[in-house]
Tab-separated table of C-alpha atoms in Angstrom:
chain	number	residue	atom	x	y	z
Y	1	UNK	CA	5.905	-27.162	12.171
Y	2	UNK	CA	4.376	-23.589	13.476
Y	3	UNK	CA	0.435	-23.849	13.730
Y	4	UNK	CA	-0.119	-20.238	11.566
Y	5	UNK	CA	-3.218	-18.660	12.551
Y	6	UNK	CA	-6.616	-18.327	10.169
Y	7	UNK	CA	-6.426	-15.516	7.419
Y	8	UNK	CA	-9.593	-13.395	8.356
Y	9	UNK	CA	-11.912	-11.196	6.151
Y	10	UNK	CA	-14.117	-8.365	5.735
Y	11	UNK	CA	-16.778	-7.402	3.603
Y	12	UNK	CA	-17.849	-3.910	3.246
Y	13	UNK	CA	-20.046	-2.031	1.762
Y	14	UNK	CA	-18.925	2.165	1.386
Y	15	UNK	CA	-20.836	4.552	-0.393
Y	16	UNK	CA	-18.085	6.723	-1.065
Y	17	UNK	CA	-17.977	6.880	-5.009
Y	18	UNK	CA	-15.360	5.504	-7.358
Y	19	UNK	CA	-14.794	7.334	-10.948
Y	20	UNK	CA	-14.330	5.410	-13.769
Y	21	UNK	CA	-12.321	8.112	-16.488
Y	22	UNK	CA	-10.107	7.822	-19.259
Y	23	UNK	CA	-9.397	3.978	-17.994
Y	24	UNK	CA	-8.716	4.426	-14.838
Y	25	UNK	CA	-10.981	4.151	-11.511
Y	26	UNK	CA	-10.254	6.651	-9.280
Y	27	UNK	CA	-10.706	6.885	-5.722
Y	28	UNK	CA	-11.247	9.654	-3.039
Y	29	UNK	CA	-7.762	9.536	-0.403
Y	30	UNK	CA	-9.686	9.296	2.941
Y	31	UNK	CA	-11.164	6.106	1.203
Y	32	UNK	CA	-7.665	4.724	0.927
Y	33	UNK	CA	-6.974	6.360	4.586
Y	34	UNK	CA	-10.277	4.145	5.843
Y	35	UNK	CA	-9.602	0.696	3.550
Y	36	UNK	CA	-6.049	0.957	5.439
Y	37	UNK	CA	-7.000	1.450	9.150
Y	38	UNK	CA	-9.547	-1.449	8.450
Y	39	UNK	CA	-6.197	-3.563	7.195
Y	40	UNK	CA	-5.024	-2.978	10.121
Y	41	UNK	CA	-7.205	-5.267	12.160
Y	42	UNK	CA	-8.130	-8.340	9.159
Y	43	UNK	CA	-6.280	-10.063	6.547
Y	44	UNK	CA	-8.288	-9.737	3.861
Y	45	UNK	CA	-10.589	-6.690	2.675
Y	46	UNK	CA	-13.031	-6.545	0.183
Y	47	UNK	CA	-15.307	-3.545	-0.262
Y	48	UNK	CA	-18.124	-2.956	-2.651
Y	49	UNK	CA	-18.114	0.717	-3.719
Y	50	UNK	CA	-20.368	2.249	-6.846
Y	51	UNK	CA	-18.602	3.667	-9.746
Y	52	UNK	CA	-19.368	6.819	-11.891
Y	53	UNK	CA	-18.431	7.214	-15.122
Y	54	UNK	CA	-17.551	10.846	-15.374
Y	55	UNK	CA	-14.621	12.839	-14.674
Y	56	UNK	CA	-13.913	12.951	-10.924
Y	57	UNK	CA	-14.069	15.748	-8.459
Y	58	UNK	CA	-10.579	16.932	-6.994
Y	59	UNK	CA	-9.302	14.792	-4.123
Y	60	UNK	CA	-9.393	11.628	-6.055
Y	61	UNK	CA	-7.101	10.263	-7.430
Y	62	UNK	CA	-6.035	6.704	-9.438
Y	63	UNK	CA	-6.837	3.532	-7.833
Y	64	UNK	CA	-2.792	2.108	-9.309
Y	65	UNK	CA	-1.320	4.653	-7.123
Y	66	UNK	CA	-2.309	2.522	-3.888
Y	67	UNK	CA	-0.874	-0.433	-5.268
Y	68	UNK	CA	1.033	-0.656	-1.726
Y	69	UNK	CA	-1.445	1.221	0.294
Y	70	UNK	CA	-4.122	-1.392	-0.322
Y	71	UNK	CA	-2.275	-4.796	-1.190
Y	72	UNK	CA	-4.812	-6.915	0.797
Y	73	UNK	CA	-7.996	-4.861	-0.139
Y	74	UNK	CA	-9.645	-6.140	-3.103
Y	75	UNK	CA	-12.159	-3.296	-4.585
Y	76	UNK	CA	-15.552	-4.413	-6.155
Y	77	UNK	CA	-16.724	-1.740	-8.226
Y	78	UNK	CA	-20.718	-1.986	-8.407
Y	79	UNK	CA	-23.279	0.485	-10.901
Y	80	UNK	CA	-24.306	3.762	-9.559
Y	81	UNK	CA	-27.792	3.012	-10.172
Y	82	UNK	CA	-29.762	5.699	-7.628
Y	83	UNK	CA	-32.784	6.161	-10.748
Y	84	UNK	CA	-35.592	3.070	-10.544
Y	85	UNK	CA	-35.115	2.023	-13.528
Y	86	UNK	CA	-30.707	1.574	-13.530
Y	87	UNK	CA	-31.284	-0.449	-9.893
Y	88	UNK	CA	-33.936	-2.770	-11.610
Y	89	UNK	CA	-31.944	-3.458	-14.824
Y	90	UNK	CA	-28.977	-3.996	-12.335
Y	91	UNK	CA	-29.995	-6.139	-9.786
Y	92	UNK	CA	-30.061	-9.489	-10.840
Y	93	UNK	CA	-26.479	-9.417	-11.830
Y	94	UNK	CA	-25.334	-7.495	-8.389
Y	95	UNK	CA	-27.838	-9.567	-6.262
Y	96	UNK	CA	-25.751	-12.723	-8.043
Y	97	UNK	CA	-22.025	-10.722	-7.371
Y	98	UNK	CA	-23.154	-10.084	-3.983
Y	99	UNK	CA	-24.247	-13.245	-2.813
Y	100	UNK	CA	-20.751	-14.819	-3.916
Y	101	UNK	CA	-18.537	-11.969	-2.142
Y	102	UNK	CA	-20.774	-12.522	1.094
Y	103	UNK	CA	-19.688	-16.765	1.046
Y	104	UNK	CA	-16.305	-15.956	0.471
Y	105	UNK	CA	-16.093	-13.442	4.435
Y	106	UNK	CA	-15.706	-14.100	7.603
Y	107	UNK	CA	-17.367	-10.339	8.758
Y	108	UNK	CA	-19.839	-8.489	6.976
Y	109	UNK	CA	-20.169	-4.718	7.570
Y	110	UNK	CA	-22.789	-3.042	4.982
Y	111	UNK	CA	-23.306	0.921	5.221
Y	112	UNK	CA	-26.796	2.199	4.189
Y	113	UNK	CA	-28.276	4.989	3.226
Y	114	UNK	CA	-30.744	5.791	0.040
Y	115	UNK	CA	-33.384	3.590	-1.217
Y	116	UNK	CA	-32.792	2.814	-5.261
Y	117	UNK	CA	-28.806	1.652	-5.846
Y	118	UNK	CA	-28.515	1.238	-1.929
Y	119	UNK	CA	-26.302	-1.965	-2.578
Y	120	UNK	CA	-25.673	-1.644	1.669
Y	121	UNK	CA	-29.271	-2.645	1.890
Y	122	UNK	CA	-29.536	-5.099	-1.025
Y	123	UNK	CA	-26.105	-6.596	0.840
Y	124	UNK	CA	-28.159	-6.607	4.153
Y	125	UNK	CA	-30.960	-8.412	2.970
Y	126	UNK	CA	-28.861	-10.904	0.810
Y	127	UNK	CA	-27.100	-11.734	4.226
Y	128	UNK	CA	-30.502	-12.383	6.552
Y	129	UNK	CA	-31.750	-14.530	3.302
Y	130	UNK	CA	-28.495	-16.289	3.266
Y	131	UNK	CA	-28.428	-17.027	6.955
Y	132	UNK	CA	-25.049	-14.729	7.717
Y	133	UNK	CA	-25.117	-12.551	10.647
Y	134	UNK	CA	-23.790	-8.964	9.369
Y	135	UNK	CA	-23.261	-5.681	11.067
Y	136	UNK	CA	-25.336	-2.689	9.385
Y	137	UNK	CA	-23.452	1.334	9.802
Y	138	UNK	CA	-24.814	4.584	8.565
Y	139	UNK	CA	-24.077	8.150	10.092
Y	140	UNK	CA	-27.319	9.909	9.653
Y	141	UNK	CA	-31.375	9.316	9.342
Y	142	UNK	CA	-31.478	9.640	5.525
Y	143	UNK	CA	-35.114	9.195	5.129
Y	144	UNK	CA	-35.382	11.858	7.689
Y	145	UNK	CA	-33.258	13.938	5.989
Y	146	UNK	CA	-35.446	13.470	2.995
Y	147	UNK	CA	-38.822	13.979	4.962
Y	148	UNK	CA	-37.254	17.202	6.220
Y	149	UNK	CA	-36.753	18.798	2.386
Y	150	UNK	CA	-39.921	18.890	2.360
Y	151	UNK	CA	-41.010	21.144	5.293
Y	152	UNK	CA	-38.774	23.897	3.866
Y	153	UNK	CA	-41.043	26.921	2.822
Y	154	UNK	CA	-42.404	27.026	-0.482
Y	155	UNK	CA	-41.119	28.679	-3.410
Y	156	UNK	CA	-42.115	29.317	-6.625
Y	157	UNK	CA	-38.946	30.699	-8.334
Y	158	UNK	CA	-37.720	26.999	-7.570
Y	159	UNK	CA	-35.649	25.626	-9.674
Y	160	UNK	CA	-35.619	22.238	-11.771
Y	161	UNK	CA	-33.240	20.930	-9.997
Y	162	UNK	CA	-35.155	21.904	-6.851
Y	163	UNK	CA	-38.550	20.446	-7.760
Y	164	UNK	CA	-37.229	17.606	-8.725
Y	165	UNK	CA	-35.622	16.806	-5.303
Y	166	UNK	CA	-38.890	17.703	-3.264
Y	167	UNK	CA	-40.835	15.377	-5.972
Y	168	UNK	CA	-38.084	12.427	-4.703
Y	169	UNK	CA	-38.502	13.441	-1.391
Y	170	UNK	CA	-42.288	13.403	-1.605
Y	171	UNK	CA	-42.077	9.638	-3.352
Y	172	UNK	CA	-38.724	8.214	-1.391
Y	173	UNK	CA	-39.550	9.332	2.132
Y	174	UNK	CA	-42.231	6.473	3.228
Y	175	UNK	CA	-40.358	3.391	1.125
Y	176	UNK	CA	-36.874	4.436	2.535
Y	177	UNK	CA	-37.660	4.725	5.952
Y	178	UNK	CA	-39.207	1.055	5.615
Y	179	UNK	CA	-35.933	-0.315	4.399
Y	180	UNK	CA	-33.702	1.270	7.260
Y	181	UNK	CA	-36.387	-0.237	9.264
Y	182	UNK	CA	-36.310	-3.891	7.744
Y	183	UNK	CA	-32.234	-4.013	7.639
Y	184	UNK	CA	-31.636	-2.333	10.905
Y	185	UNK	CA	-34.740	-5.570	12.692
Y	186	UNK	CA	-32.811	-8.035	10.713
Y	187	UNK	CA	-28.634	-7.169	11.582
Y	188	UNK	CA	-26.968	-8.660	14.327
Y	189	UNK	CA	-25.168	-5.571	15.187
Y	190	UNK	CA	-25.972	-1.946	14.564
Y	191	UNK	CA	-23.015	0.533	13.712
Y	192	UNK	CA	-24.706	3.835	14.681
Y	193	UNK	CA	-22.371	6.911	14.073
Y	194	UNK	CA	-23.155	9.188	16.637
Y	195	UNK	CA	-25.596	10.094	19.177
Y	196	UNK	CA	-27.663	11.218	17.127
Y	197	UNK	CA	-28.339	8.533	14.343
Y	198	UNK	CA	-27.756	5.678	17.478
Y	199	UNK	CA	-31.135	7.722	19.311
Y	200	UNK	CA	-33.235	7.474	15.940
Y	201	UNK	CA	-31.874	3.702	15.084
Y	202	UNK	CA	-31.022	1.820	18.309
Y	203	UNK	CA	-34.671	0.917	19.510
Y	204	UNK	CA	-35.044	-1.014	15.953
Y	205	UNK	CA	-31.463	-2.750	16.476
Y	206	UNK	CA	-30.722	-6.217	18.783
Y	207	UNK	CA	-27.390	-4.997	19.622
Y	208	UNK	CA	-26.784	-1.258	18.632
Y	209	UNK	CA	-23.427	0.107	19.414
Y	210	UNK	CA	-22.489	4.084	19.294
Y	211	UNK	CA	-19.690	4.466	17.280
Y	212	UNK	CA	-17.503	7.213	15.082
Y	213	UNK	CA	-16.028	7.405	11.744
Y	214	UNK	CA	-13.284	10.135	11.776
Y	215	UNK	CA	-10.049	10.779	9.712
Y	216	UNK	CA	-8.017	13.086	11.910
Y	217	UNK	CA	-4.889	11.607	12.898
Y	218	UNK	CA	-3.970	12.238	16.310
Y	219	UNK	CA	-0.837	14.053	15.159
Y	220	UNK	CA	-3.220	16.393	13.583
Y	221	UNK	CA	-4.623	17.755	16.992
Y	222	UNK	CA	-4.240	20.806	17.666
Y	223	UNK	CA	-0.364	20.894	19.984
Y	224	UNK	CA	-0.070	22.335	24.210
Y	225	UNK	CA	2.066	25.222	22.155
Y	226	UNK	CA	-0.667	25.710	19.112
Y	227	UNK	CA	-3.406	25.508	22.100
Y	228	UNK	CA	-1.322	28.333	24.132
Y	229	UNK	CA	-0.842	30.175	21.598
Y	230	UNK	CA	-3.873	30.306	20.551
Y	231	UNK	CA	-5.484	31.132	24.107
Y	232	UNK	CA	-3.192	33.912	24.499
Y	233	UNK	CA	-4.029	35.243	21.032
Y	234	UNK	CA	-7.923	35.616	21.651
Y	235	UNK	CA	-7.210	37.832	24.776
Y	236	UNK	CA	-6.009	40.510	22.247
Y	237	UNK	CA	-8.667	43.217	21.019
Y	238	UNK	CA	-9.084	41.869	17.679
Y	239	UNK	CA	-12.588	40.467	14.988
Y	240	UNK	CA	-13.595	37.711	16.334
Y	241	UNK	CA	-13.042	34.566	14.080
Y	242	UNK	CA	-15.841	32.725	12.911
Y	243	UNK	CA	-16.073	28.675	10.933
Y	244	UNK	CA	-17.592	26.300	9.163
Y	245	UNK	CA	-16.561	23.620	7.056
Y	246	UNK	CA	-18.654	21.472	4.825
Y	247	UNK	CA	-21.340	21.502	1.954
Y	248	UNK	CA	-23.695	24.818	1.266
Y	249	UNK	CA	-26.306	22.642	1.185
Y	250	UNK	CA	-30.027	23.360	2.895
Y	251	UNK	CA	-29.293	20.535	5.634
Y	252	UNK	CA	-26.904	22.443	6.324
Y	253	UNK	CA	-28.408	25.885	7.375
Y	254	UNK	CA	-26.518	27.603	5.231
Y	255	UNK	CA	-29.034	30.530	5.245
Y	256	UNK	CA	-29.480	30.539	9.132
Y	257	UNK	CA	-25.655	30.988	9.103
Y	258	UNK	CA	-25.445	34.270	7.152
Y	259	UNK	CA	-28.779	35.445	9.268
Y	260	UNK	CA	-26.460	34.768	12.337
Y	261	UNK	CA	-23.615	36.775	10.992
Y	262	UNK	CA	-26.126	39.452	10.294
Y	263	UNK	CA	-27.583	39.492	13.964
Y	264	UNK	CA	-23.858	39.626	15.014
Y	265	UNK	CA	-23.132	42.922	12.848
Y	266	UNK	CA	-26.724	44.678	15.042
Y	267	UNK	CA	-25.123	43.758	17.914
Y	268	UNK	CA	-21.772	45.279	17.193
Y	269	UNK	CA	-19.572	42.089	17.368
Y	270	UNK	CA	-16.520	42.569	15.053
Y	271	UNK	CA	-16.062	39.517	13.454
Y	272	UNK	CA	-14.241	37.786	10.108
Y	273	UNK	CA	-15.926	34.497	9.103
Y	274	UNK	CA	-15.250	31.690	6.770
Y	275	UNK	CA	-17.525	29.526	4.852
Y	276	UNK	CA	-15.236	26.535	4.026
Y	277	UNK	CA	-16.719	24.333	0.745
Y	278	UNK	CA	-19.214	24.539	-2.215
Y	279	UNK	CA	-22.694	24.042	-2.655
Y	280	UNK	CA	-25.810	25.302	-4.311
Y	281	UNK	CA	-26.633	27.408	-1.236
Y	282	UNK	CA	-23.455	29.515	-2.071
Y	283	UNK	CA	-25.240	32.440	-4.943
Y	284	UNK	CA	-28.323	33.077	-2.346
Y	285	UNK	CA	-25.363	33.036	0.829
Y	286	UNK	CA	-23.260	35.573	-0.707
Y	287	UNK	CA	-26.004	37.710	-1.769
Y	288	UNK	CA	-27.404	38.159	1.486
Y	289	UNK	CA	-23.657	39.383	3.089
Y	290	UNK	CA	-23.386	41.645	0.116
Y	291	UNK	CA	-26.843	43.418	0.671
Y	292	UNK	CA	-26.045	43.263	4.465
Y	293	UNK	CA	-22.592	44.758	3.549
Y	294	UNK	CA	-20.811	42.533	5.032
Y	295	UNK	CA	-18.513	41.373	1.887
Y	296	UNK	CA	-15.118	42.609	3.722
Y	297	UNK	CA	-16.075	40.293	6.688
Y	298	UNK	CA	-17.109	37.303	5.039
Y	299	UNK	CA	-15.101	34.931	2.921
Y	300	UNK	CA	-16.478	31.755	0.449
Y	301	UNK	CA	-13.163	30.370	-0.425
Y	302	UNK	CA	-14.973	27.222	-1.457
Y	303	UNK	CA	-13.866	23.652	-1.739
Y	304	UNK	CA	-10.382	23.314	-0.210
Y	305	UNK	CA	-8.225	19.852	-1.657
Y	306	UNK	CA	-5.503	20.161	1.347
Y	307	UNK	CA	-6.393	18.782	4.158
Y	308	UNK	CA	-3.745	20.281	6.110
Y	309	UNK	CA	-5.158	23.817	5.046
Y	310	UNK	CA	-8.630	22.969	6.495
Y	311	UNK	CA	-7.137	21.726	9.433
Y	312	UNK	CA	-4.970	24.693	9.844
Y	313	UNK	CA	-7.956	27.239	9.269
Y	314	UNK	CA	-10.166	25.519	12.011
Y	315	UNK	CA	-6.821	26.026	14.317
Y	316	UNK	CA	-6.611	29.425	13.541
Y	317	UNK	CA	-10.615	29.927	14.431
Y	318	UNK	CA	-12.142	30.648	17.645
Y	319	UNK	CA	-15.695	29.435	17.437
Y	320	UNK	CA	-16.780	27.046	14.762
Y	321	UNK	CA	-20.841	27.969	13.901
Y	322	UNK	CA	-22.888	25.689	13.069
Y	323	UNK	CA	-26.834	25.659	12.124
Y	324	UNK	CA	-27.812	21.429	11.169
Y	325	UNK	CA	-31.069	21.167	10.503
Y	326	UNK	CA	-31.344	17.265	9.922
Y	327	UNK	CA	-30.790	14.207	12.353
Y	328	UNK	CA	-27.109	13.304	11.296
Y	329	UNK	CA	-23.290	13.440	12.700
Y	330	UNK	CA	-21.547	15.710	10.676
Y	331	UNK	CA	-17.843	14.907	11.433
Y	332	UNK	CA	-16.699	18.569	11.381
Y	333	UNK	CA	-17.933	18.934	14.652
Y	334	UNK	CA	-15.209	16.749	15.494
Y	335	UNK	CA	-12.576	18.010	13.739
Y	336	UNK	CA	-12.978	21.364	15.043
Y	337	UNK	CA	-12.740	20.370	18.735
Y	338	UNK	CA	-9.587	18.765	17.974
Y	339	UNK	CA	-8.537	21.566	16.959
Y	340	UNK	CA	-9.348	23.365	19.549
Y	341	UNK	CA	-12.126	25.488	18.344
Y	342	UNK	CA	-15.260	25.295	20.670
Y	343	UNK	CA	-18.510	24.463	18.527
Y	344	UNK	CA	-21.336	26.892	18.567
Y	345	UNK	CA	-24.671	26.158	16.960
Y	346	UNK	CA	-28.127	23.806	17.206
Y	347	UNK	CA	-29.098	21.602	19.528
Y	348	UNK	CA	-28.791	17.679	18.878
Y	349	UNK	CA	-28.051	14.699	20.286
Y	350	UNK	CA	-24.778	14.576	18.570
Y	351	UNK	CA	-23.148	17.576	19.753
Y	352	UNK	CA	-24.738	17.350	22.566
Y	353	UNK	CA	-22.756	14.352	23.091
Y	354	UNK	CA	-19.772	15.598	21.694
Y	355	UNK	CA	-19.399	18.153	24.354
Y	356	UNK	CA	-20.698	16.799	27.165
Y	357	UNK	CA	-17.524	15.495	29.256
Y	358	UNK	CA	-15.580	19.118	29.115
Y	359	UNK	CA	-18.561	21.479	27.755
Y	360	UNK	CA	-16.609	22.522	24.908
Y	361	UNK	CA	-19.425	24.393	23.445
Y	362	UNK	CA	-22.587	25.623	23.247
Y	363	UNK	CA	-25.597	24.789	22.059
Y	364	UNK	CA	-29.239	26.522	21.212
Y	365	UNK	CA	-32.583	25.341	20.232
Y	366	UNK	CA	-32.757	24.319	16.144
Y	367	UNK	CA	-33.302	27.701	14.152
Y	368	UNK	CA	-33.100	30.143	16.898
Y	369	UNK	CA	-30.692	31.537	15.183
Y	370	UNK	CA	-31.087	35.333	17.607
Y	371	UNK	CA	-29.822	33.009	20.319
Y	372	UNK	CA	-27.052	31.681	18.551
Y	373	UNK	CA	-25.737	35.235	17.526
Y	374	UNK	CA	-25.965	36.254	21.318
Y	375	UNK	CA	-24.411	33.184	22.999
Y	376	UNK	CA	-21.333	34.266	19.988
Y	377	UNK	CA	-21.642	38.211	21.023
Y	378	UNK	CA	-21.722	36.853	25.155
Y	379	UNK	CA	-17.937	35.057	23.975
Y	380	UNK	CA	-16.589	37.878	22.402
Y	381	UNK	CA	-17.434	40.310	25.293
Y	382	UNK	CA	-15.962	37.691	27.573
Y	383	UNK	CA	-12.601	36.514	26.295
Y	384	UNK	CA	-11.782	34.881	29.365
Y	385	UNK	CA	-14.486	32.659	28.989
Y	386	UNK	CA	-14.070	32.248	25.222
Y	387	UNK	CA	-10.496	31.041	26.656
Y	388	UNK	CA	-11.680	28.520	28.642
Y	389	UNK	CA	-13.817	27.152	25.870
Y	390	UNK	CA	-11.037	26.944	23.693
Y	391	UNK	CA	-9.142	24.834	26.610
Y	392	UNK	CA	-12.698	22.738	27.135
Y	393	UNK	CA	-12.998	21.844	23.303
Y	394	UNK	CA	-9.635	20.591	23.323
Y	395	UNK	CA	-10.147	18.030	25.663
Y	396	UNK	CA	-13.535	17.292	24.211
Y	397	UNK	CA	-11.680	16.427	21.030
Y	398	UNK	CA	-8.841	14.590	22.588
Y	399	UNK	CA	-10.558	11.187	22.451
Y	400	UNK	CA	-10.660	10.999	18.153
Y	401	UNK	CA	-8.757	9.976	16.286
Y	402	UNK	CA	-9.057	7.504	13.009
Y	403	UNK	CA	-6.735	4.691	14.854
Y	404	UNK	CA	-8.435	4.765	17.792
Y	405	UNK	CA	-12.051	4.720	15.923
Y	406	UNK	CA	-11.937	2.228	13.779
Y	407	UNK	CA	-9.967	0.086	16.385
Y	408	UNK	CA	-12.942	0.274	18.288
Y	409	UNK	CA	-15.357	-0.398	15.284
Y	410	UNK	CA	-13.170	-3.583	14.369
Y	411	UNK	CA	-12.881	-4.820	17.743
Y	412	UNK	CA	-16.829	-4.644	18.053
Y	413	UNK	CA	-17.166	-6.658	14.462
Y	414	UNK	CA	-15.105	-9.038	16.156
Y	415	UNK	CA	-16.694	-9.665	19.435
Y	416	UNK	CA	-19.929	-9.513	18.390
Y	417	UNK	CA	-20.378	-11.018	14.940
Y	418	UNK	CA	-19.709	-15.095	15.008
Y	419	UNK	CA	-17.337	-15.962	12.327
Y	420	UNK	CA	-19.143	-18.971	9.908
Y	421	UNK	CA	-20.007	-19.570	6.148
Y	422	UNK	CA	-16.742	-18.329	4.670
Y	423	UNK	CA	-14.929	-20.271	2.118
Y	424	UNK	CA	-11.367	-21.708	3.048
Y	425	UNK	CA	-8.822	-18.987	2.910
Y	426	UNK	CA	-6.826	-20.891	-0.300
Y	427	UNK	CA	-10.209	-20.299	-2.894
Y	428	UNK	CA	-10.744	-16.497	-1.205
Y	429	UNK	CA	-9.601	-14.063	-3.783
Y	430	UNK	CA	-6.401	-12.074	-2.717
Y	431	UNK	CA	-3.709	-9.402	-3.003
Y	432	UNK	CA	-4.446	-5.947	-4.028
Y	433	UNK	CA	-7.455	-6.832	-6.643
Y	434	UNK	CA	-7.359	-3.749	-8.025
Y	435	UNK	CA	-8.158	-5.485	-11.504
Y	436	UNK	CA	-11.734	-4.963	-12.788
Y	437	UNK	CA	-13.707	-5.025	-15.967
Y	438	UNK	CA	-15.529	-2.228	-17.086
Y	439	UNK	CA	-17.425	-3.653	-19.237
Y	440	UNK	CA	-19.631	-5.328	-16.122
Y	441	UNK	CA	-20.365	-1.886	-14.876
């Protein structure tokens, strides 16, 4: 009779929200993209995700239309609970919910990030209490990120929603960098996405790994004949074309961005740039190109759904410009090298990483944004050299891609975290478990 090897299983814990409307939980489609790479390398996945119950933002879509897609993930939906008050009145029940779905794996993998409804941490701790070793991930210093909304200059047209952040920030700053802290000293493994968040984490972590969480496929690099092309196109005498994709957020420099583009119309540089995605920055970024009069070379087309049009767009760019102002790993950096686009912006440990095999990029000191717009006006004089950088960013992007990343990420679970404490694989749950109760949430 053939010996069949052991079923094995993962527990995770992803941030990314679930929507509970009209019946139905829905789910964003890199989720699914994620939950099946990780299939890919266990049996069995379950992964504890909060749920909202309002109407969901385009790109999700119904949990029943995976049935296939994720027949050996089981989804646990958990409360979104981020105010003091929700986390306290839900804790005891999670805490319990927790504590079973941690017996029942063989891995444990918790993200963090917050302080109030971070049921990554709450997972952590549960897992150090219970004796389990467990690997902790995040992709960015949040209580950093928090300490740093504070420093911004003061203003006081603010609005509610404003002041009420910077109050947060004021009160969750101290306590959250205390529980990174405390899960990060107790995991066996640390998940650090990036250079950036591995530099701020991996002193507090016994074995801290540098790692990446992507979703371009490598089909969706950039091709030789899209790269040619494309080299051959920027020799022509024609605007300049300018990037960036992601949130208009204040982390985000939004601001410093249009002041670059502003800098770059002084110097003469003929340019067209894009502003790919939403955000509260948006009103304020628009009204400075208008007054600037720079509405003809400036577009906000906002949130784009297809993926395949964002991709296509960063193609079609020659510089992607970028002003982060927090410690984190933004994965657009990424995603424009593969597509050949070199990556222009502030200095950080992340790009600095990113680009440091082929130099696909360059990088200035945070919020000098006059040397930004003349390391951009230096490329467009020099096409040649914007050529080459094109050619360099390529093969800085060449080694991503969402198979080989969480390969890597799954391999590492493996070597490192001892397998022990699970239940026997006949009394694990199983199948797609898609089935849930909403009354418990």
């Amino acid at each position: 009779m053939p010996i069949t090897a052991p079923q094995t299983s993962l527990l995770l814990y992803a941030p990314v929200p679930l929507y509970l409307f009209e019946g139905s939980l829905f789910i964003e489609r890199q989720a699914v993209n994620g939950l099946q790479l990780w299939a890919r390398h266990f049996d069995l996945i379950t992964v504890m995700m909060p749920v909202s119950a309002v109407a969901p933002p385009a790109g999700w879509v119904p949990v029943h239309c995976y049935q296939q897609e994720l027949s050996r993930v089981s989804i646990e939906p958990f409360p979104m609970a981020y105010r003091p008050d929700q986390f306290l009145r839900a804790l005891p029940r999670a805490l319990k919910r927790i504590r079973r779905l941690i017996a029942q794996a063989d891995y444990l993998s918790f993200a963090i990030g917050g302080l109030f409804g971070d049921w990554g941490a709450v997972s952590c701790l549960a897992a150090h209490q219970l004796q389990r070793p467990y690997g902790v991930w995040t992709d960015r210093v949040e209580s950093e990120v928090m300490r740093q909304s504070l420093e911004r200059p003061s203003d006081k047209a603010l609005d509610q929603t404003t002041w009420r952040s910077r109050l947060r920030g004021r009160l969750y700053h101290r306590p959250m960098a205390w529980l990174e802290k405390a899960v990060i000293q107790r995991a066996d493994l640390g998940l650090f996405h990036g250079a950036e968040t591995f530099e701020a984490y991996h002193g507090l972590c016994r074995n801290p790994q540098l790692v990446h969480d992507i979703h371009i496929a490598e089909e969706d690099h950039i091709s030789d004949s899209a790269l040619a092309a494309k080299i051959a196109d920027v020799g022509r005498k024609r605007p300049l074309r300018l990037i960036y994709t992601g949130r208009a957020e204040a982390m985000k420099g939004p601001i410093d961005w249009t002041t670059v583009l502003e800098r770059l119309n002084v110097l003469g540089v003929d340019f067209h740039a894009t502003w790919l995605g939403d955000g509260a920055a948006l009103p304020q970024m628009k009204g400075r190109i208008q007054r600037a009069g720079l509405t003809n070379c400036v577009d906000f087309p906002g949130f784009i759904e297809d993926r395949s049009a964002v991709l296509q767009a960063l193609r079609q760019a020659d510089i992607f410009v970028f002003c982060h102002k927090t410690p984190e790993s933004p994965r657009c950096l990424i995603e424009a090298l593969t597509c050949g686009t070199p990556i222009l912006g502030y200095e950080g440990a992340y790009a600095r990483d990113l680009i440091s095999g082929q130099g696909g990029g360059t990088l200035v000191s945070r919020g000098d944004t006059e040397a930004l717009a003349l390391r951009i006006a230096e490329l467009d004089a020099d096409r040649d050299q914007l050529a080459q950088r094109i050619a360099d960013a390529r093969l800085d992007g060449m080694p991503f891609s969402d198979v080989q990343v969480f390969a890597h990420r799954a391999g590492i679970l493996k070597q490192y975290l001892p397998v022990g404490g699970a239940m026997p694989p006949q009394k694990r749950r199983s199948g797609p478990g898609l089935g849930w109760d909403a009354a418990r949430y």
